[in-house]
Amino acid sequence: DGFGDKTSVAVEAGDAEADFVGTIDREAVRRRVRHYLHEIRGCYNRELNKLEKGERLEGKVVISWEIVAQGVARNVRVKSSTLGSPTVENCIRQRLASWSFPEPPVGLTAEVSFPFYLRPEN
């Protein structure tokens, strides 16, 4: 097994399982998440490459947040996780908190809950 074995990862956004509360362009939010998926992949890949041979790191991380004025992500938190890696979970949370989203209607807040599936491809 060479070093390259650990760098091929599958990171998928669970678009169909995403949950939205409030008035917002759901497809625009999904597109924004997919646009930044490489950042989530980076969070996961860094920790995956630290594992010893035979160790596994895979699972589902559900992140929830509010989208407020100017598309700012607020109160970003890990809602649930089967990954078992606070380092990856917090990295995902921090990355997502820096993204901008479509703005909800004036004076309203949208609540989003979005799952990410992380697993090595080999």
Tab-separated table of N, CA and C in Angstrom, residues 28-101:
chain	number	residue	atom	x	y	z
A	28	ALA	N	-30.612	26.983	-4.513
A	28	ALA	CA	-29.450	27.879	-4.450
A	28	ALA	C	-28.553	27.517	-3.263
A	29	VAL	N	-29.161	27.136	-2.141
A	29	VAL	CA	-28.378	26.698	-0.978
A	29	VAL	C	-27.632	25.413	-1.319
A	30	ARG	N	-28.312	24.465	-1.959
A	30	ARG	CA	-27.667	23.201	-2.360
A	30	ARG	C	-26.491	23.466	-3.310
A	31	ARG	N	-26.698	24.380	-4.264
A	31	ARG	CA	-25.615	24.707	-5.203
A	31	ARG	C	-24.419	25.299	-4.469
A	32	ARG	N	-24.691	26.142	-3.486
A	32	ARG	CA	-23.613	26.775	-2.718
A	32	ARG	C	-22.825	25.710	-1.948
A	33	VAL	N	-23.525	24.774	-1.333
A	33	VAL	CA	-22.862	23.685	-0.601
A	33	VAL	C	-22.000	22.874	-1.568
A	34	ARG	N	-22.556	22.509	-2.717
A	34	ARG	CA	-21.776	21.727	-3.695
A	34	ARG	C	-20.557	22.504	-4.188
A	35	HIS	N	-20.696	23.820	-4.344
A	35	HIS	CA	-19.600	24.672	-4.785
A	35	HIS	C	-18.401	24.587	-3.829
A	36	TYR	N	-18.684	24.501	-2.544
A	36	TYR	CA	-17.628	24.483	-1.526
A	36	TYR	C	-17.276	23.077	-1.037
A	37	LEU	N	-17.783	22.054	-1.676
A	37	LEU	CA	-17.558	20.683	-1.210
A	37	LEU	C	-16.070	20.339	-1.129
A	38	HIS	N	-15.258	20.970	-1.954
A	38	HIS	CA	-13.808	20.723	-1.905
A	38	HIS	C	-13.220	21.103	-0.538
A	39	GLU	N	-13.809	22.089	0.140
A	39	GLU	CA	-13.321	22.468	1.473
A	39	GLU	C	-13.643	21.376	2.491
A	40	ILE	N	-14.821	20.784	2.369
A	40	ILE	CA	-15.207	19.682	3.255
A	40	ILE	C	-14.278	18.496	2.997
A	41	ARG	N	-14.022	18.223	1.723
A	41	ARG	CA	-13.118	17.140	1.338
A	41	ARG	C	-11.729	17.358	1.955
A	42	GLY	N	-11.272	18.610	1.980
A	42	GLY	CA	-9.978	18.935	2.580
A	42	GLY	C	-9.949	18.636	4.070
A	43	CYS	N	-11.023	18.985	4.782
A	43	CYS	CA	-11.120	18.698	6.220
A	43	CYS	C	-10.963	17.199	6.467
A	44	TYR	N	-11.686	16.430	5.678
A	44	TYR	CA	-11.703	14.974	5.836
A	44	TYR	C	-10.371	14.355	5.427
A	45	ASN	N	-9.850	14.786	4.307
A	45	ASN	CA	-8.620	14.205	3.776
A	45	ASN	C	-7.439	14.395	4.727
A	46	ARG	N	-7.349	15.567	5.354
A	46	ARG	CA	-6.244	15.826	6.293
A	46	ARG	C	-6.218	14.797	7.415
A	47	GLU	N	-7.380	14.505	7.994
A	47	GLU	CA	-7.434	13.536	9.092
A	47	GLU	C	-7.282	12.105	8.585
A	48	LEU	N	-7.832	11.832	7.430
A	48	LEU	CA	-7.731	10.494	6.857
A	48	LEU	C	-6.272	10.111	6.628
A	49	ASN	N	-5.482	11.065	6.191
A	49	ASN	CA	-4.074	10.789	5.911
A	49	ASN	C	-3.228	10.615	7.173
A	50	LYS	N	-3.779	10.912	8.330
A	50	LYS	CA	-3.063	10.722	9.600
A	50	LYS	C	-3.293	9.332	10.189
A	51	LEU	N	-4.257	8.593	9.626
A	51	LEU	CA	-4.605	7.292	10.187
A	51	LEU	C	-3.506	6.260	9.966
A	52	GLU	N	-3.422	5.343	10.910
A	52	GLU	CA	-2.536	4.196	10.761
A	52	GLU	C	-3.199	3.185	9.832
A	53	LYS	N	-2.397	2.333	9.250
A	53	LYS	CA	-2.923	1.297	8.361
A	53	LYS	C	-3.962	0.455	9.115
A	54	GLY	N	-5.087	0.230	8.491
A	54	GLY	CA	-6.147	-0.566	9.100
A	54	GLY	C	-7.190	0.252	9.845
A	55	GLU	N	-6.886	1.510	10.202
A	55	GLU	CA	-7.871	2.370	10.882
A	55	GLU	C	-8.868	2.902	9.867
A	56	ARG	N	-10.105	3.110	10.322
A	56	ARG	CA	-11.163	3.605	9.441
A	56	ARG	C	-11.683	4.947	9.963
A	57	LEU	N	-12.080	5.767	9.031
A	57	LEU	CA	-12.709	7.045	9.367
A	57	LEU	C	-13.762	7.306	8.294
A	58	GLU	N	-15.016	7.035	8.647
A	58	GLU	CA	-16.107	7.296	7.713
A	58	GLU	C	-17.394	7.482	8.492
A	59	GLY	N	-18.331	8.194	7.890
A	59	GLY	CA	-19.612	8.396	8.550
A	59	GLY	C	-20.357	9.582	7.991
A	60	LYS	N	-21.414	9.940	8.684
A	60	LYS	CA	-22.285	11.041	8.276
A	60	LYS	C	-22.203	12.142	9.325
A	61	VAL	N	-21.998	13.362	8.847
A	61	VAL	CA	-21.971	14.536	9.711
A	61	VAL	C	-23.118	15.453	9.274
A	62	VAL	N	-24.020	15.765	10.205
A	62	VAL	CA	-25.134	16.659	9.903
A	62	VAL	C	-24.835	18.012	10.554
A	63	ILE	N	-24.779	19.038	9.721
A	63	ILE	CA	-24.514	20.398	10.187
A	63	ILE	C	-25.806	21.198	10.083
A	64	SER	N	-26.109	21.971	11.109
A	64	SER	CA	-27.281	22.846	11.040
A	64	SER	C	-26.827	24.286	11.254
A	65	TRP	N	-27.567	25.202	10.616
A	65	TRP	CA	-27.237	26.610	10.739
A	65	TRP	C	-28.426	27.458	10.319
A	66	GLU	N	-28.332	28.735	10.638
A	66	GLU	CA	-29.325	29.713	10.217
A	66	GLU	C	-28.697	30.573	9.131
A	67	ILE	N	-29.506	30.973	8.182
A	67	ILE	CA	-29.062	31.934	7.172
A	67	ILE	C	-29.826	33.219	7.448
A	68	VAL	N	-29.070	34.277	7.689
A	68	VAL	CA	-29.661	35.566	8.058
A	68	VAL	C	-29.358	36.598	6.975
A	69	ALA	N	-29.583	37.877	7.284
A	69	ALA	CA	-29.370	38.964	6.328
A	69	ALA	C	-28.017	38.855	5.641
A	70	GLN	N	-27.985	39.205	4.389
A	70	GLN	CA	-26.801	39.160	3.528
A	70	GLN	C	-26.250	37.747	3.345
A	71	GLY	N	-27.057	36.724	3.635
A	71	GLY	CA	-26.644	35.350	3.401
A	71	GLY	C	-25.604	34.826	4.380
A	72	VAL	N	-25.506	35.452	5.545
A	72	VAL	CA	-24.531	35.047	6.559
A	72	VAL	C	-25.010	33.784	7.266
A	73	ALA	N	-24.084	32.835	7.448
A	73	ALA	CA	-24.383	31.616	8.207
A	73	ALA	C	-24.152	31.920	9.686
A	74	ARG	N	-25.168	31.665	10.508
A	74	ARG	CA	-25.090	31.968	11.941
A	74	ARG	C	-25.467	30.723	12.729
A	75	ASN	N	-24.937	30.610	13.937
A	75	ASN	CA	-25.230	29.481	14.831
A	75	ASN	C	-24.947	28.136	14.153
A	76	VAL	N	-23.809	28.047	13.490
A	76	VAL	CA	-23.426	26.817	12.800
A	76	VAL	C	-22.987	25.801	13.849
A	77	ARG	N	-23.597	24.600	13.795
A	77	ARG	CA	-23.256	23.587	14.788
A	77	ARG	C	-23.349	22.190	14.176
A	78	VAL	N	-22.673	21.250	14.828
A	78	VAL	CA	-22.777	19.852	14.440
A	78	VAL	C	-24.040	19.317	15.112
A	79	LYS	N	-25.039	18.996	14.321
A	79	LYS	CA	-26.308	18.500	14.852
A	79	LYS	C	-26.173	17.041	15.273
A	80	SER	N	-25.494	16.239	14.437
A	80	SER	CA	-25.244	14.837	14.766
A	80	SER	C	-24.087	14.339	13.918
A	81	SER	N	-23.469	13.258	14.368
A	81	SER	CA	-22.357	12.703	13.605
A	81	SER	C	-22.135	11.238	13.971
A	82	THR	N	-21.852	10.437	12.947
A	82	THR	CA	-21.414	9.059	13.157
A	82	THR	C	-19.942	8.924	12.799
A	83	LEU	N	-19.290	10.044	12.466
A	83	LEU	CA	-17.899	10.022	12.022
A	83	LEU	C	-16.940	9.719	13.171
A	84	GLY	N	-17.214	10.305	14.340
A	84	GLY	CA	-16.350	10.064	15.492
A	84	GLY	C	-15.039	10.824	15.442
A	85	SER	N	-15.024	11.965	14.754
A	85	SER	CA	-13.812	12.783	14.683
A	85	SER	C	-14.164	14.248	14.912
A	86	PRO	N	-14.038	14.706	16.165
A	86	PRO	CA	-14.325	16.113	16.448
A	86	PRO	C	-13.474	17.065	15.598
A	87	THR	N	-12.271	16.658	15.239
A	87	THR	CA	-11.403	17.515	14.421
A	87	THR	C	-12.037	17.774	13.058
A	88	VAL	N	-12.501	16.716	12.394
A	88	VAL	CA	-13.137	16.875	11.085
A	88	VAL	C	-14.463	17.614	11.239
A	89	GLU	N	-15.240	17.252	12.230
A	89	GLU	CA	-16.548	17.871	12.446
A	89	GLU	C	-16.398	19.379	12.661
A	90	ASN	N	-15.441	19.784	13.501
A	90	ASN	CA	-15.237	21.209	13.762
A	90	ASN	C	-14.687	21.930	12.539
A	91	CYS	N	-13.847	21.268	11.773
A	91	CYS	CA	-13.323	21.858	10.547
A	91	CYS	C	-14.476	22.132	9.580
A	92	ILE	N	-15.366	21.164	9.415
A	92	ILE	CA	-16.525	21.343	8.535
A	92	ILE	C	-17.377	22.507	9.030
A	93	ARG	N	-17.619	22.532	10.334
A	93	ARG	CA	-18.435	23.602	10.927
A	93	ARG	C	-17.798	24.973	10.669
A	94	GLN	N	-16.487	25.076	10.881
A	94	GLN	CA	-15.797	26.354	10.682
A	94	GLN	C	-15.801	26.780	9.220
A	95	ARG	N	-15.590	25.837	8.329
A	95	ARG	CA	-15.601	26.164	6.896
A	95	ARG	C	-16.987	26.674	6.490
A	96	LEU	N	-18.015	25.939	6.885
A	96	LEU	CA	-19.366	26.314	6.498
A	96	LEU	C	-19.737	27.694	7.044
A	97	ALA	N	-19.266	28.010	8.237
A	97	ALA	CA	-19.569	29.312	8.845
A	97	ALA	C	-18.984	30.465	8.032
A	98	SER	N	-17.993	30.195	7.191
A	98	SER	CA	-17.357	31.259	6.409
A	98	SER	C	-18.012	31.459	5.034
A	99	TRP	N	-18.914	30.563	4.640
A	99	TRP	CA	-19.546	30.661	3.327
A	99	TRP	C	-20.670	31.688	3.339
A	100	SER	N	-20.952	32.244	2.167
A	100	SER	CA	-22.130	33.107	2.048
A	100	SER	C	-23.190	32.343	1.269
A	101	PHE	N	-24.419	32.561	1.626
A	101	PHE	CA	-25.565	31.860	1.048
A	101	PHE	C	-26.514	32.863	0.431
